[in-house]
Amino acid sequence: MALSADGSRIRVAILGSGMTGCAVASTLLESSSSTSSSFVTGTKARFDVTVYEAGRGVGGRMSTRRDDLRGGGVGGRFQFDHGCQQIVGPAKTAEFAEALVAWRGRGCIAEWGGRFGRVFGRDDGDDEGGERTIVFEEETGGTTTTTTTTTRYVGHPRMSSICENLVGATASASDGDPDPSTVRVVTRTRARAIRSSYRDGTAANTWRMERSDEDGVVEALGIYDWVVATDLGSARSLLPCDDDDDDDDDKENSPSFKRMIGDVDAVPICSTMVTLDGPLSSLPADGIDIDHDSHPELMGEKFGTLGWIARDSSKPGRRWGGRGLGSDDDGREEYWILQSTRGGARVLLERLDLMGSTLEEIREEIRRTMVNDFMRAIPLLASVTANGYRKGGTEEEDADVLPTVIDSVGHRWGAAFPVHGKKNGDGDGNAFIRMDCHVDATRRFVACGDYFGVHHGNVEGAFLSGRAAANRLIRHVNTQSNASV
C-alpha cells in the first residue's frame, strides 16, 4: 500500500463536493480522528483527504447561489437554493435519521414550515361534456389526508450549509501540506485523475491529479493512493479501457461495473432564480408541486415547463428581501425558485442544442421561457390555492395579481436525476439499486453517488452511498495494513 510522504497516511482524492463527496470525506476524517484501533494489533490507517470541486463552493446540486444576479452591484445581495430544494422526511433509514438529528444539533439544518401542496388536472363529468378542472391538494389540511407526517428540512442558513458543515469547508485552495485534522477543499478546479505507473516516474498503482488552464497549460495537483468518483461522469471517465482490467472486489456484482454504468443515465433539469419587487401575497403557498402526469395536455397548456415553484425566501434563516442580506436595510424583495419538469427541460434543451446555442444563450432562453410560464401561471395558481380548485381553465385569468420581476437568471443542471435501465426496463443499470457503492481494490478506485441504492435520486441516497463507500474503503485499507504487519 502506497502511503503519503510521512509513510503513515493514505492519500484520497474525492471528485465532487456534493452530498456524496462530503459524506465520504467526513467519514474518512472521523476514522482518522478516532483514537480507537481497528484490530488487536492496534494498527489503523489514517487518511489525508482532498476534495476537488469544479464550482465556486461546496455543495454540488445542494449549492447556493450567492451574488448579485446580473453582477451589477452589491456582492452577496441575492441568495438562492437553485438546485436541491429540501430534504423531505421522515428519513427512510435509521442511519440518515441519526444524521438529521446531528445536523439539527449543529444548526446546519432547520425545519421549513409553511404551506405546501400539489396542483393537478382532471376531467370532471362525461368524457365529451366534462369540464377540465385544476385542483390544489394541500399537504396538511385542506383536501389532503395523510397517515404520516411530512417534515421538510433545508440547510441553514443556506442549502450548502450541510455540505460545508460536513467537511468544515472554507472552500479555498490551500497551499502546503494538508492539515490531517481537516478536509482540504479545492474549488474552481476541474481535476482529472490519471492512473500512474513506474513508467511516468511515480509510484505504481497511484493516481496523478492534474488540471488544465484556459490556455491548455497542465498543472500537477498531487499524487494520491485512492480516487473516489461521486458522480456518473467522473466514474465513467476513470474506467479501464477493457473489461479485463475491471477487477473489483465485489465479485458477486455481475455483470461488470463497466457495462452496468453504461445503462445508467442522468437527466437534465432547468432552474430559474426570480427576484420580485415585493411579496406575492396573491399566492399563499410556499412550495407547489405541479403534477403534469395527472393531465399532460391541460397541465402543459397552463403551466408550460414548470414542475416545482417555491418561495425561497420563506425558508428559515433567510433574510426577507435582497437588501437585507448582510445589511440592516430590510428590503421587501421576494425570491422564487422555478424548476422544470424532466420533459420540459428535455424539449427546451434539445431545441437549443439543434440551434447550436452557446451556454449563455441557453441560460437566457431558460430564464425567458420559465419566467413567462411563471407569470402566465400566477393568476391561476392564486385562484386555485385560495379556492381548492378552478373549473374550466381556458378563460383569461386576472392579470392584476402579477408582480414585477426585478431580476431573473436561468441555470441548467446537466445531470440532475439518475435514470436506471435506460436501454430497457430490465437494463443492467437496475443492478445499482442493489448496490450502495463500487470498490475496485485492484485499481484503488471507488464509485459512489445518488445513482446507487434503493433510495437513489435524493439526498438520503447520496448520503448513504457516500458513507458506505468510505466505510468499505476504511475496512479494506485496515485489512491490508494489518495483513502486512
Short mmCIF file of C-alpha atoms in Angstrom, two decimals:
data_model
loop_
_atom_site.label_atom_id
_atom_site.label_comp_id
_atom_site.label_asym_id
_atom_site.label_seq_id
_atom_site.Cartn_x
_atom_site.Cartn_y
_atom_site.Cartn_z
CA MET A 1 0.00 0.00 0.00
CA ALA A 2 1.50 3.31 -1.10
CA LEU A 3 1.41 5.89 1.67
CA SER A 4 1.89 9.63 1.81
CA ALA A 5 5.28 11.22 2.32
CA ASP A 6 5.36 10.61 6.07
CA GLY A 7 4.65 6.92 5.48
CA SER A 8 1.63 6.84 7.76
CA ARG A 9 -1.37 8.20 5.89
CA ILE A 10 -3.45 7.15 2.90
CA ARG A 11 -3.99 9.96 0.40
CA VAL A 12 -7.52 10.10 -1.02
CA ALA A 13 -8.78 12.41 -3.78
CA ILE A 14 -12.55 12.91 -3.97
CA LEU A 15 -14.07 14.25 -7.18
CA GLY A 16 -17.11 16.37 -6.33
CA SER A 17 -18.27 18.19 -3.20
CA GLY A 18 -21.96 17.31 -3.25
CA MET A 19 -23.63 15.31 -0.50
CA THR A 20 -21.92 12.06 -1.54
CA GLY A 21 -18.43 13.53 -1.71
CA CYS A 22 -18.81 15.35 1.60
CA ALA A 23 -20.19 12.20 3.26
CA VAL A 24 -17.13 10.26 2.07
CA ALA A 25 -14.77 12.99 3.27
CA SER A 26 -16.35 13.41 6.70
CA THR A 27 -16.45 9.65 7.31
CA LEU A 28 -12.77 9.27 6.42
CA LEU A 29 -11.95 12.23 8.65
CA GLU A 30 -13.89 10.69 11.54
CA SER A 31 -11.92 7.48 11.10
CA SER A 32 -8.61 9.35 11.08
CA SER A 33 -9.56 11.38 14.15
CA SER A 34 -10.73 8.38 16.16
CA THR A 35 -8.34 7.11 18.83
CA SER A 36 -9.70 3.56 18.70
CA SER A 37 -7.81 0.77 16.95
CA SER A 38 -9.29 -1.39 14.26
CA PHE A 39 -7.64 -4.68 15.27
CA VAL A 40 -5.86 -6.14 18.28
CA THR A 41 -2.56 -5.16 16.70
CA GLY A 42 -3.51 -1.53 17.15
CA THR A 43 -2.68 -0.70 13.53
CA LYS A 44 -5.10 1.72 11.94
CA ALA A 45 -4.84 3.63 8.69
CA ARG A 46 -5.16 7.40 8.66
CA PHE A 47 -6.30 9.45 5.70
CA ASP A 48 -5.30 12.71 4.04
CA VAL A 49 -8.43 13.81 2.17
CA THR A 50 -8.69 16.35 -0.63
CA VAL A 51 -11.99 17.25 -2.30
CA TYR A 52 -11.87 18.72 -5.80
CA GLU A 53 -14.85 20.81 -6.90
CA ALA A 54 -15.37 22.50 -10.26
CA GLY A 55 -17.82 25.04 -8.86
CA ARG A 56 -17.29 28.15 -6.77
CA GLY A 57 -18.16 26.44 -3.50
CA VAL A 58 -19.07 23.11 -1.97
CA GLY A 59 -22.47 21.51 -2.35
CA GLY A 60 -22.81 20.31 -5.92
CA ARG A 61 -26.54 20.17 -6.59
CA MET A 62 -27.01 21.33 -2.98
CA SER A 63 -25.07 24.51 -3.64
CA THR A 64 -26.41 28.02 -3.04
CA ARG A 65 -26.15 30.92 -5.45
CA ARG A 66 -24.99 33.99 -3.53
CA ASP A 67 -24.29 37.08 -5.56
CA ASP A 68 -25.83 39.97 -7.40
CA LEU A 69 -27.57 38.11 -10.20
CA ARG A 70 -26.53 40.40 -13.01
CA GLY A 71 -23.23 41.25 -11.38
CA GLY A 72 -24.10 44.92 -11.38
CA GLY A 73 -23.87 45.97 -7.78
CA VAL A 74 -23.69 44.70 -4.24
CA GLY A 75 -21.96 41.34 -3.95
CA GLY A 76 -23.94 38.83 -1.91
CA ARG A 77 -27.19 40.67 -2.42
CA PHE A 78 -29.18 37.65 -3.57
CA GLN A 79 -29.28 34.12 -2.20
CA PHE A 80 -30.96 31.17 -3.90
CA ASP A 81 -31.03 27.42 -3.33
CA HIS A 82 -31.18 26.83 -7.07
CA GLY A 83 -30.57 23.08 -7.01
CA CYS A 84 -31.78 20.69 -4.32
CA GLN A 85 -34.74 22.37 -2.64
CA GLN A 86 -35.25 20.37 0.53
CA ILE A 87 -34.89 17.11 2.40
CA VAL A 88 -38.30 15.53 2.82
CA GLY A 89 -38.70 13.50 6.00
CA PRO A 90 -39.24 11.26 7.74
CA ALA A 91 -35.97 9.53 6.94
CA LYS A 92 -36.29 6.10 5.39
CA THR A 93 -33.28 4.65 7.22
CA ALA A 94 -32.04 4.82 10.80
CA GLU A 95 -28.60 5.97 9.61
CA PHE A 96 -29.99 9.01 7.83
CA ALA A 97 -32.38 9.75 10.71
CA GLU A 98 -29.35 9.92 13.02
CA ALA A 99 -27.64 12.28 10.58
CA LEU A 100 -30.66 14.60 10.55
CA VAL A 101 -30.65 14.73 14.35
CA ALA A 102 -26.93 15.52 14.35
CA TRP A 103 -27.30 18.24 11.73
CA ARG A 104 -30.14 19.86 13.63
CA GLY A 105 -27.99 19.83 16.73
CA ARG A 106 -25.22 21.62 14.86
CA GLY A 107 -27.66 24.17 13.47
CA CYS A 108 -26.89 23.44 9.82
CA ILE A 109 -30.45 22.33 9.01
CA ALA A 110 -33.83 23.63 10.13
CA GLU A 111 -37.43 22.67 9.51
CA TRP A 112 -39.11 24.52 6.66
CA GLY A 113 -42.59 25.32 7.86
CA GLY A 114 -45.20 26.78 5.55
CA ARG A 115 -47.94 25.85 3.15
CA PHE A 116 -47.22 23.20 0.55
CA GLY A 117 -49.26 21.24 -1.89
CA ARG A 118 -49.77 19.73 -5.30
CA VAL A 119 -51.63 21.12 -8.30
CA PHE A 120 -53.09 18.60 -10.71
CA GLY A 121 -55.61 18.41 -13.53
CA ARG A 122 -58.63 16.22 -14.10
CA ASP A 123 -61.71 15.87 -16.28
CA ASP A 124 -64.99 16.19 -14.38
CA GLY A 125 -68.18 14.65 -15.76
CA ASP A 126 -68.60 12.77 -19.04
CA ASP A 127 -65.69 12.41 -21.41
CA GLU A 128 -67.30 14.62 -24.05
CA GLY A 129 -69.20 17.14 -21.95
CA GLY A 130 -66.99 17.22 -18.88
CA GLU A 131 -65.17 20.28 -17.67
CA ARG A 132 -61.42 20.40 -17.21
CA THR A 133 -60.57 21.19 -13.61
CA ILE A 134 -57.34 22.15 -11.90
CA VAL A 135 -57.17 21.14 -8.24
CA PHE A 136 -54.93 22.25 -5.38
CA GLU A 137 -54.30 19.45 -2.89
CA GLU A 138 -52.75 20.83 0.27
CA GLU A 139 -50.12 18.76 2.04
CA THR A 140 -51.60 19.24 5.52
CA GLY A 141 -55.24 20.09 6.00
CA GLY A 142 -57.24 21.23 3.01
CA THR A 143 -58.19 18.37 0.72
CA THR A 144 -55.39 16.01 1.69
CA THR A 145 -55.32 13.42 4.46
CA THR A 146 -52.09 11.56 5.22
CA THR A 147 -51.12 8.77 7.58
CA THR A 148 -47.56 10.04 8.08
CA THR A 149 -46.32 13.49 8.93
CA THR A 150 -44.10 15.08 6.31
CA THR A 151 -41.26 17.20 7.64
CA ARG A 152 -39.29 19.39 5.27
CA TYR A 153 -35.70 20.27 6.17
CA VAL A 154 -33.45 22.79 4.48
CA GLY A 155 -29.86 23.81 5.01
CA HIS A 156 -29.49 26.68 7.47
CA PRO A 157 -28.85 29.45 6.65
CA ARG A 158 -28.48 28.08 3.11
CA MET A 159 -28.72 24.68 1.47
CA SER A 160 -24.96 24.39 1.03
CA SER A 161 -24.53 24.71 4.82
CA ILE A 162 -24.98 20.94 5.22
CA CYS A 163 -22.04 20.06 2.98
CA GLU A 164 -19.97 22.91 4.38
CA ASN A 165 -20.56 21.58 7.87
CA LEU A 166 -19.65 18.03 6.90
CA VAL A 167 -16.20 18.98 5.65
CA GLY A 168 -15.62 22.12 7.70
CA ALA A 169 -15.01 23.81 4.38
CA THR A 170 -13.75 27.29 3.81
CA ALA A 171 -13.92 26.43 0.10
CA SER A 172 -10.40 27.64 -0.62
CA ALA A 173 -7.44 26.03 -2.29
CA SER A 174 -4.86 25.97 0.49
CA ASP A 175 -1.17 25.59 -0.21
CA GLY A 176 1.30 23.36 1.55
CA ASP A 177 0.71 20.10 3.36
CA PRO A 178 -2.89 19.33 4.29
CA ASP A 179 -3.90 19.54 7.92
CA PRO A 180 -4.56 15.93 9.00
CA SER A 181 -7.45 17.09 11.21
CA THR A 182 -9.36 18.69 8.33
CA VAL A 183 -10.55 18.01 4.82
CA ARG A 184 -8.79 20.05 2.16
CA VAL A 185 -11.28 21.53 -0.31
CA VAL A 186 -10.08 22.84 -3.67
CA THR A 187 -12.78 24.75 -5.56
CA ARG A 188 -12.99 26.16 -9.08
CA THR A 189 -10.92 23.18 -10.20
CA ARG A 190 -11.99 20.62 -12.79
CA ALA A 191 -9.46 17.97 -11.82
CA ARG A 192 -8.53 14.93 -13.89
CA ALA A 193 -7.36 11.66 -12.37
CA ILE A 194 -4.75 9.68 -14.30
CA ARG A 195 -3.60 6.29 -13.15
CA SER A 196 0.15 6.34 -12.59
CA SER A 197 2.78 3.74 -13.36
CA TYR A 198 6.52 3.33 -12.91
CA ARG A 199 6.97 4.50 -16.49
CA ASP A 200 5.94 8.08 -15.69
CA GLY A 201 8.30 8.31 -12.72
CA THR A 202 5.70 7.92 -9.97
CA ALA A 203 4.89 5.02 -7.71
CA ALA A 204 2.90 2.25 -9.34
CA ASN A 205 -0.81 1.93 -8.68
CA THR A 206 -1.33 5.52 -7.61
CA TRP A 207 -3.36 8.34 -9.15
CA ARG A 208 -1.95 11.57 -10.51
CA MET A 209 -4.30 14.55 -10.28
CA GLU A 210 -3.96 17.46 -12.67
CA ARG A 211 -5.89 20.29 -14.27
CA SER A 212 -5.54 22.45 -17.38
CA ASP A 213 -5.98 26.19 -17.52
CA GLU A 214 -7.75 28.09 -20.30
CA ASP A 215 -4.57 28.07 -22.37
CA GLY A 216 -4.17 24.31 -22.06
CA VAL A 217 -1.27 24.50 -19.63
CA VAL A 218 -1.31 21.44 -17.37
CA GLU A 219 -0.84 21.90 -13.64
CA ALA A 220 0.01 18.97 -11.37
CA LEU A 221 -2.19 18.73 -8.27
CA GLY A 222 -0.60 15.81 -6.47
CA ILE A 223 -0.30 12.04 -6.18
CA TYR A 224 -2.99 10.02 -4.41
CA ASP A 225 -3.37 6.43 -3.32
CA TRP A 226 -7.13 6.25 -3.96
CA VAL A 227 -9.57 8.23 -6.05
CA VAL A 228 -13.31 8.47 -5.31
CA ALA A 229 -15.71 9.45 -8.10
CA THR A 230 -19.01 10.77 -6.76
CA ASP A 231 -20.97 11.23 -9.99
CA LEU A 232 -21.65 9.31 -13.17
CA GLY A 233 -19.47 11.42 -15.41
CA SER A 234 -16.30 11.17 -13.35
CA ALA A 235 -16.86 7.45 -12.69
CA ARG A 236 -17.15 6.72 -16.41
CA SER A 237 -14.01 8.72 -17.18
CA LEU A 238 -11.95 6.59 -14.78
CA LEU A 239 -12.99 3.18 -16.04
CA PRO A 240 -10.37 0.97 -17.73
CA CYS A 241 -10.30 0.65 -21.50
CA ASP A 242 -11.24 -3.03 -21.43
CA ASP A 243 -13.10 -5.30 -19.06
CA ASP A 244 -10.01 -7.41 -18.36
CA ASP A 245 -8.80 -4.64 -16.04
CA ASP A 246 -12.16 -4.26 -14.36
CA ASP A 247 -11.24 -6.39 -11.36
CA ASP A 248 -13.36 -5.17 -8.46
CA ASP A 249 -13.60 -6.66 -5.00
CA ASP A 250 -17.36 -7.20 -5.44
CA LYS A 251 -17.28 -10.42 -7.42
CA GLU A 252 -20.95 -11.01 -6.66
CA ASN A 253 -21.88 -7.89 -8.63
CA SER A 254 -22.46 -9.10 -12.16
CA PRO A 255 -22.44 -8.05 -14.96
CA SER A 256 -19.29 -5.96 -14.95
CA PHE A 257 -19.40 -2.48 -13.48
CA LYS A 258 -18.39 -1.01 -16.81
CA ARG A 259 -21.40 -2.49 -18.59
CA MET A 260 -23.72 -1.64 -15.72
CA ILE A 261 -22.78 2.02 -15.58
CA GLY A 262 -23.33 2.25 -19.32
CA ASP A 263 -27.01 1.54 -18.69
CA VAL A 264 -27.47 4.44 -16.27
CA ASP A 265 -28.22 7.92 -17.47
CA ALA A 266 -28.78 11.30 -15.85
CA VAL A 267 -31.48 13.68 -17.00
CA PRO A 268 -31.20 17.48 -17.03
CA ILE A 269 -33.38 19.97 -15.18
CA CYS A 270 -33.73 23.70 -15.74
CA SER A 271 -33.95 26.19 -12.87
CA THR A 272 -34.63 29.90 -12.80
CA MET A 273 -33.97 32.29 -9.92
CA VAL A 274 -36.52 35.11 -9.78
CA THR A 275 -36.50 38.25 -7.65
CA LEU A 276 -39.84 40.05 -7.28
CA ASP A 277 -40.31 43.64 -6.14
CA GLY A 278 -42.45 42.57 -3.19
CA PRO A 279 -44.29 39.67 -1.56
CA LEU A 280 -46.50 37.63 -3.86
CA SER A 281 -49.42 37.79 -1.43
CA SER A 282 -51.89 36.50 -4.00
CA LEU A 283 -50.13 33.13 -3.87
CA PRO A 284 -50.05 31.96 -0.23
CA ALA A 285 -48.31 28.62 -0.84
CA ASP A 286 -44.56 28.40 -0.21
CA GLY A 287 -43.96 25.36 -2.38
CA ILE A 288 -46.12 23.78 -5.08
CA ASP A 289 -45.52 20.56 -6.98
CA ILE A 290 -47.09 20.84 -10.44
CA ASP A 291 -48.20 17.35 -11.46
CA HIS A 292 -48.08 17.10 -15.24
CA ASP A 293 -48.70 13.35 -15.25
CA SER A 294 -52.23 13.90 -13.94
CA HIS A 295 -53.39 15.59 -17.16
CA PRO A 296 -50.47 16.22 -19.56
CA GLU A 297 -52.45 18.29 -22.06
CA LEU A 298 -54.10 20.60 -19.54
CA MET A 299 -51.08 20.99 -17.27
CA GLY A 300 -48.73 21.62 -20.17
CA GLU A 301 -51.11 24.22 -21.57
CA LYS A 302 -51.44 26.11 -18.30
CA PHE A 303 -48.00 25.65 -16.70
CA GLY A 304 -45.57 25.06 -19.57
CA THR A 305 -42.18 23.88 -18.31
CA LEU A 306 -42.92 24.39 -14.60
CA GLY A 307 -42.71 21.35 -12.34
CA TRP A 308 -41.99 22.97 -8.97
CA ILE A 309 -42.13 26.53 -7.68
CA ALA A 310 -41.00 27.69 -4.25
CA ARG A 311 -40.82 30.89 -2.25
CA ASP A 312 -37.13 30.53 -1.45
CA SER A 313 -37.15 33.49 0.93
CA SER A 314 -39.66 31.69 3.18
CA LYS A 315 -37.00 29.20 4.29
CA PRO A 316 -35.64 29.61 7.84
CA GLY A 317 -32.52 31.70 8.25
CA ARG A 318 -33.09 33.69 5.09
CA ARG A 319 -33.46 37.43 5.47
CA TRP A 320 -36.60 38.50 3.63
CA GLY A 321 -35.59 40.91 0.92
CA GLY A 322 -32.35 41.14 -1.01
CA ARG A 323 -31.24 44.39 0.60
CA GLY A 324 -31.50 42.67 3.97
CA LEU A 325 -28.78 40.14 3.19
CA GLY A 326 -25.68 41.25 5.04
CA SER A 327 -27.11 44.66 5.92
CA ASP A 328 -29.50 46.36 8.31
CA ASP A 329 -31.76 47.52 5.49
CA ASP A 330 -34.71 45.13 5.32
CA GLY A 331 -35.60 45.06 1.66
CA ARG A 332 -39.00 43.87 0.53
CA GLU A 333 -37.96 41.79 -2.42
CA GLU A 334 -39.08 38.19 -2.51
CA TYR A 335 -37.20 35.29 -4.05
CA TRP A 336 -38.74 32.42 -6.00
CA ILE A 337 -37.18 29.31 -7.47
CA LEU A 338 -38.71 27.77 -10.59
CA GLN A 339 -37.76 24.24 -11.57
CA SER A 340 -38.79 22.46 -14.73
CA THR A 341 -40.21 19.03 -15.32
CA ARG A 342 -37.85 16.49 -16.86
CA GLY A 343 -39.88 16.51 -20.05
CA GLY A 344 -39.97 20.29 -20.21
CA ALA A 345 -36.20 20.50 -19.79
CA ARG A 346 -35.63 17.85 -22.45
CA VAL A 347 -37.78 19.60 -25.07
CA LEU A 348 -36.28 23.03 -24.36
CA LEU A 349 -32.66 21.89 -24.29
CA GLU A 350 -32.98 19.67 -27.37
CA ARG A 351 -34.33 22.63 -29.32
CA LEU A 352 -31.47 24.85 -28.14
CA ASP A 353 -28.94 22.13 -28.95
CA LEU A 354 -30.24 21.88 -32.52
CA MET A 355 -29.83 25.64 -32.82
CA GLY A 356 -26.19 25.38 -31.72
CA SER A 357 -26.80 27.75 -28.81
CA THR A 358 -23.96 28.87 -26.56
CA LEU A 359 -24.11 28.33 -22.80
CA GLU A 360 -25.10 31.95 -22.23
CA GLU A 361 -27.82 31.68 -24.87
CA ILE A 362 -29.10 28.50 -23.22
CA ARG A 363 -29.27 30.17 -19.81
CA GLU A 364 -31.05 33.19 -21.26
CA GLU A 365 -33.66 31.08 -23.04
CA ILE A 366 -34.24 29.03 -19.89
CA ARG A 367 -34.76 32.27 -17.97
CA ARG A 368 -37.09 33.79 -20.55
CA THR A 369 -39.20 30.65 -21.00
CA MET A 370 -39.61 29.85 -17.32
CA VAL A 371 -40.35 33.42 -16.23
CA ASN A 372 -43.02 33.66 -18.93
CA ASP A 373 -44.53 30.35 -17.77
CA PHE A 374 -44.49 31.59 -14.16
CA MET A 375 -46.15 34.91 -14.96
CA ARG A 376 -48.79 33.13 -17.02
CA ALA A 377 -49.48 30.63 -14.22
CA ILE A 378 -49.61 33.02 -11.23
CA PRO A 379 -53.27 34.13 -11.62
CA LEU A 380 -54.46 30.54 -11.99
CA LEU A 381 -52.33 29.36 -9.06
CA ALA A 382 -53.60 32.23 -6.91
CA SER A 383 -57.18 31.23 -7.66
CA VAL A 384 -56.73 27.51 -7.20
CA THR A 385 -54.77 27.78 -3.93
CA ALA A 386 -57.40 30.10 -2.49
CA ASN A 387 -60.42 28.01 -3.51
CA GLY A 388 -59.02 24.49 -3.71
CA TYR A 389 -59.95 24.10 -7.37
CA ARG A 390 -60.63 26.01 -10.57
CA LYS A 391 -63.26 24.93 -13.04
CA GLY A 392 -62.60 25.26 -16.68
CA GLY A 393 -59.04 26.65 -17.06
CA THR A 394 -59.41 28.06 -20.52
CA GLU A 395 -60.72 31.59 -19.87
CA GLU A 396 -58.47 34.59 -19.45
CA GLU A 397 -57.11 34.96 -15.95
CA ASP A 398 -57.00 38.16 -13.92
CA ALA A 399 -53.66 39.86 -14.60
CA ASP A 400 -53.95 42.31 -11.71
CA VAL A 401 -52.14 39.90 -9.36
CA LEU A 402 -48.95 39.81 -11.45
CA PRO A 403 -45.84 41.06 -9.62
CA THR A 404 -42.91 42.96 -11.07
CA VAL A 405 -39.79 40.93 -11.78
CA ILE A 406 -36.67 42.81 -10.68
CA ASP A 407 -34.21 40.22 -11.91
CA SER A 408 -34.03 36.61 -13.04
CA VAL A 409 -31.34 34.17 -14.12
CA GLY A 410 -31.62 30.74 -15.71
CA HIS A 411 -29.49 27.71 -14.90
CA ARG A 412 -29.08 24.28 -16.48
CA TRP A 413 -28.40 21.25 -14.30
CA GLY A 414 -26.97 18.88 -16.88
CA ALA A 415 -27.22 15.74 -14.72
CA ALA A 416 -29.92 16.33 -12.14
CA PHE A 417 -31.51 12.90 -11.61
CA PRO A 418 -30.27 9.36 -12.32
CA VAL A 419 -32.28 7.08 -14.60
CA HIS A 420 -31.70 3.34 -14.26
CA GLY A 421 -32.07 0.81 -17.05
CA LYS A 422 -32.13 3.43 -19.81
CA LYS A 423 -31.87 0.84 -22.61
CA ASN A 424 -34.84 -1.18 -21.45
CA GLY A 425 -36.89 -1.71 -18.32
CA ASP A 426 -34.65 -4.56 -17.17
CA GLY A 427 -31.37 -2.92 -18.09
CA ASP A 428 -28.12 -3.53 -16.25
CA GLY A 429 -28.48 -0.14 -14.58
CA ASN A 430 -31.16 -1.59 -12.33
CA ALA A 431 -28.39 -3.54 -10.59
CA PHE A 432 -27.29 -0.28 -8.96
CA ILE A 433 -30.43 -0.36 -6.84
CA ARG A 434 -29.00 -3.45 -5.12
CA MET A 435 -25.60 -1.81 -4.53
CA ASP A 436 -24.52 1.01 -2.24
CA CYS A 437 -21.18 1.73 -3.97
CA HIS A 438 -18.47 0.13 -6.10
CA VAL A 439 -14.94 -0.51 -4.82
CA ASP A 440 -12.22 -1.63 -7.23
CA ALA A 441 -9.42 -2.68 -4.87
CA THR A 442 -7.02 -3.51 -7.69
CA ARG A 443 -7.15 -0.07 -9.26
CA ARG A 444 -7.85 1.73 -5.95
CA PHE A 445 -10.91 3.34 -7.41
CA VAL A 446 -14.28 3.94 -5.70
CA ALA A 447 -17.54 4.95 -7.37
CA CYS A 448 -20.49 6.21 -5.36
CA GLY A 449 -23.33 8.66 -5.71
CA ASP A 450 -27.07 9.12 -5.74
CA TYR A 451 -27.46 6.59 -8.57
CA PHE A 452 -26.70 3.77 -6.11
CA GLY A 453 -29.10 2.13 -3.68
CA VAL A 454 -32.78 1.67 -3.01
CA HIS A 455 -33.11 5.33 -2.07
CA HIS A 456 -31.36 6.62 -5.18
CA GLY A 457 -32.07 10.02 -6.64
CA ASN A 458 -32.29 12.05 -3.43
CA VAL A 459 -30.19 13.44 -0.59
CA GLU A 460 -30.65 10.38 1.60
CA GLY A 461 -29.47 8.03 -1.14
CA ALA A 462 -26.46 10.23 -1.87
CA PHE A 463 -25.51 10.35 1.82
CA LEU A 464 -25.89 6.60 2.33
CA SER A 465 -23.78 5.79 -0.73
CA GLY A 466 -21.01 8.13 0.40
CA ARG A 467 -20.97 6.69 3.91
CA ALA A 468 -20.95 3.13 2.57
CA ALA A 469 -18.09 3.90 0.18
CA ALA A 470 -15.96 5.44 2.92
CA ASN A 471 -16.60 2.57 5.32
CA ARG A 472 -15.75 -0.01 2.64
CA LEU A 473 -12.53 1.85 1.89
CA ILE A 474 -11.64 2.06 5.58
CA ARG A 475 -12.23 -1.67 6.09
CA HIS A 476 -10.19 -2.60 3.02
CA VAL A 477 -7.23 -0.37 3.91
CA ASN A 478 -7.20 -1.51 7.53
CA THR A 479 -7.34 -5.15 6.46
CA GLN A 480 -4.41 -4.64 4.09
CA SER A 481 -2.43 -2.72 6.71
CA ASN A 482 -2.90 -5.37 9.37
CA ALA A 483 -2.14 -8.19 6.95
CA SER A 484 1.28 -6.64 6.30
CA VAL A 485 2.14 -6.17 9.99
#
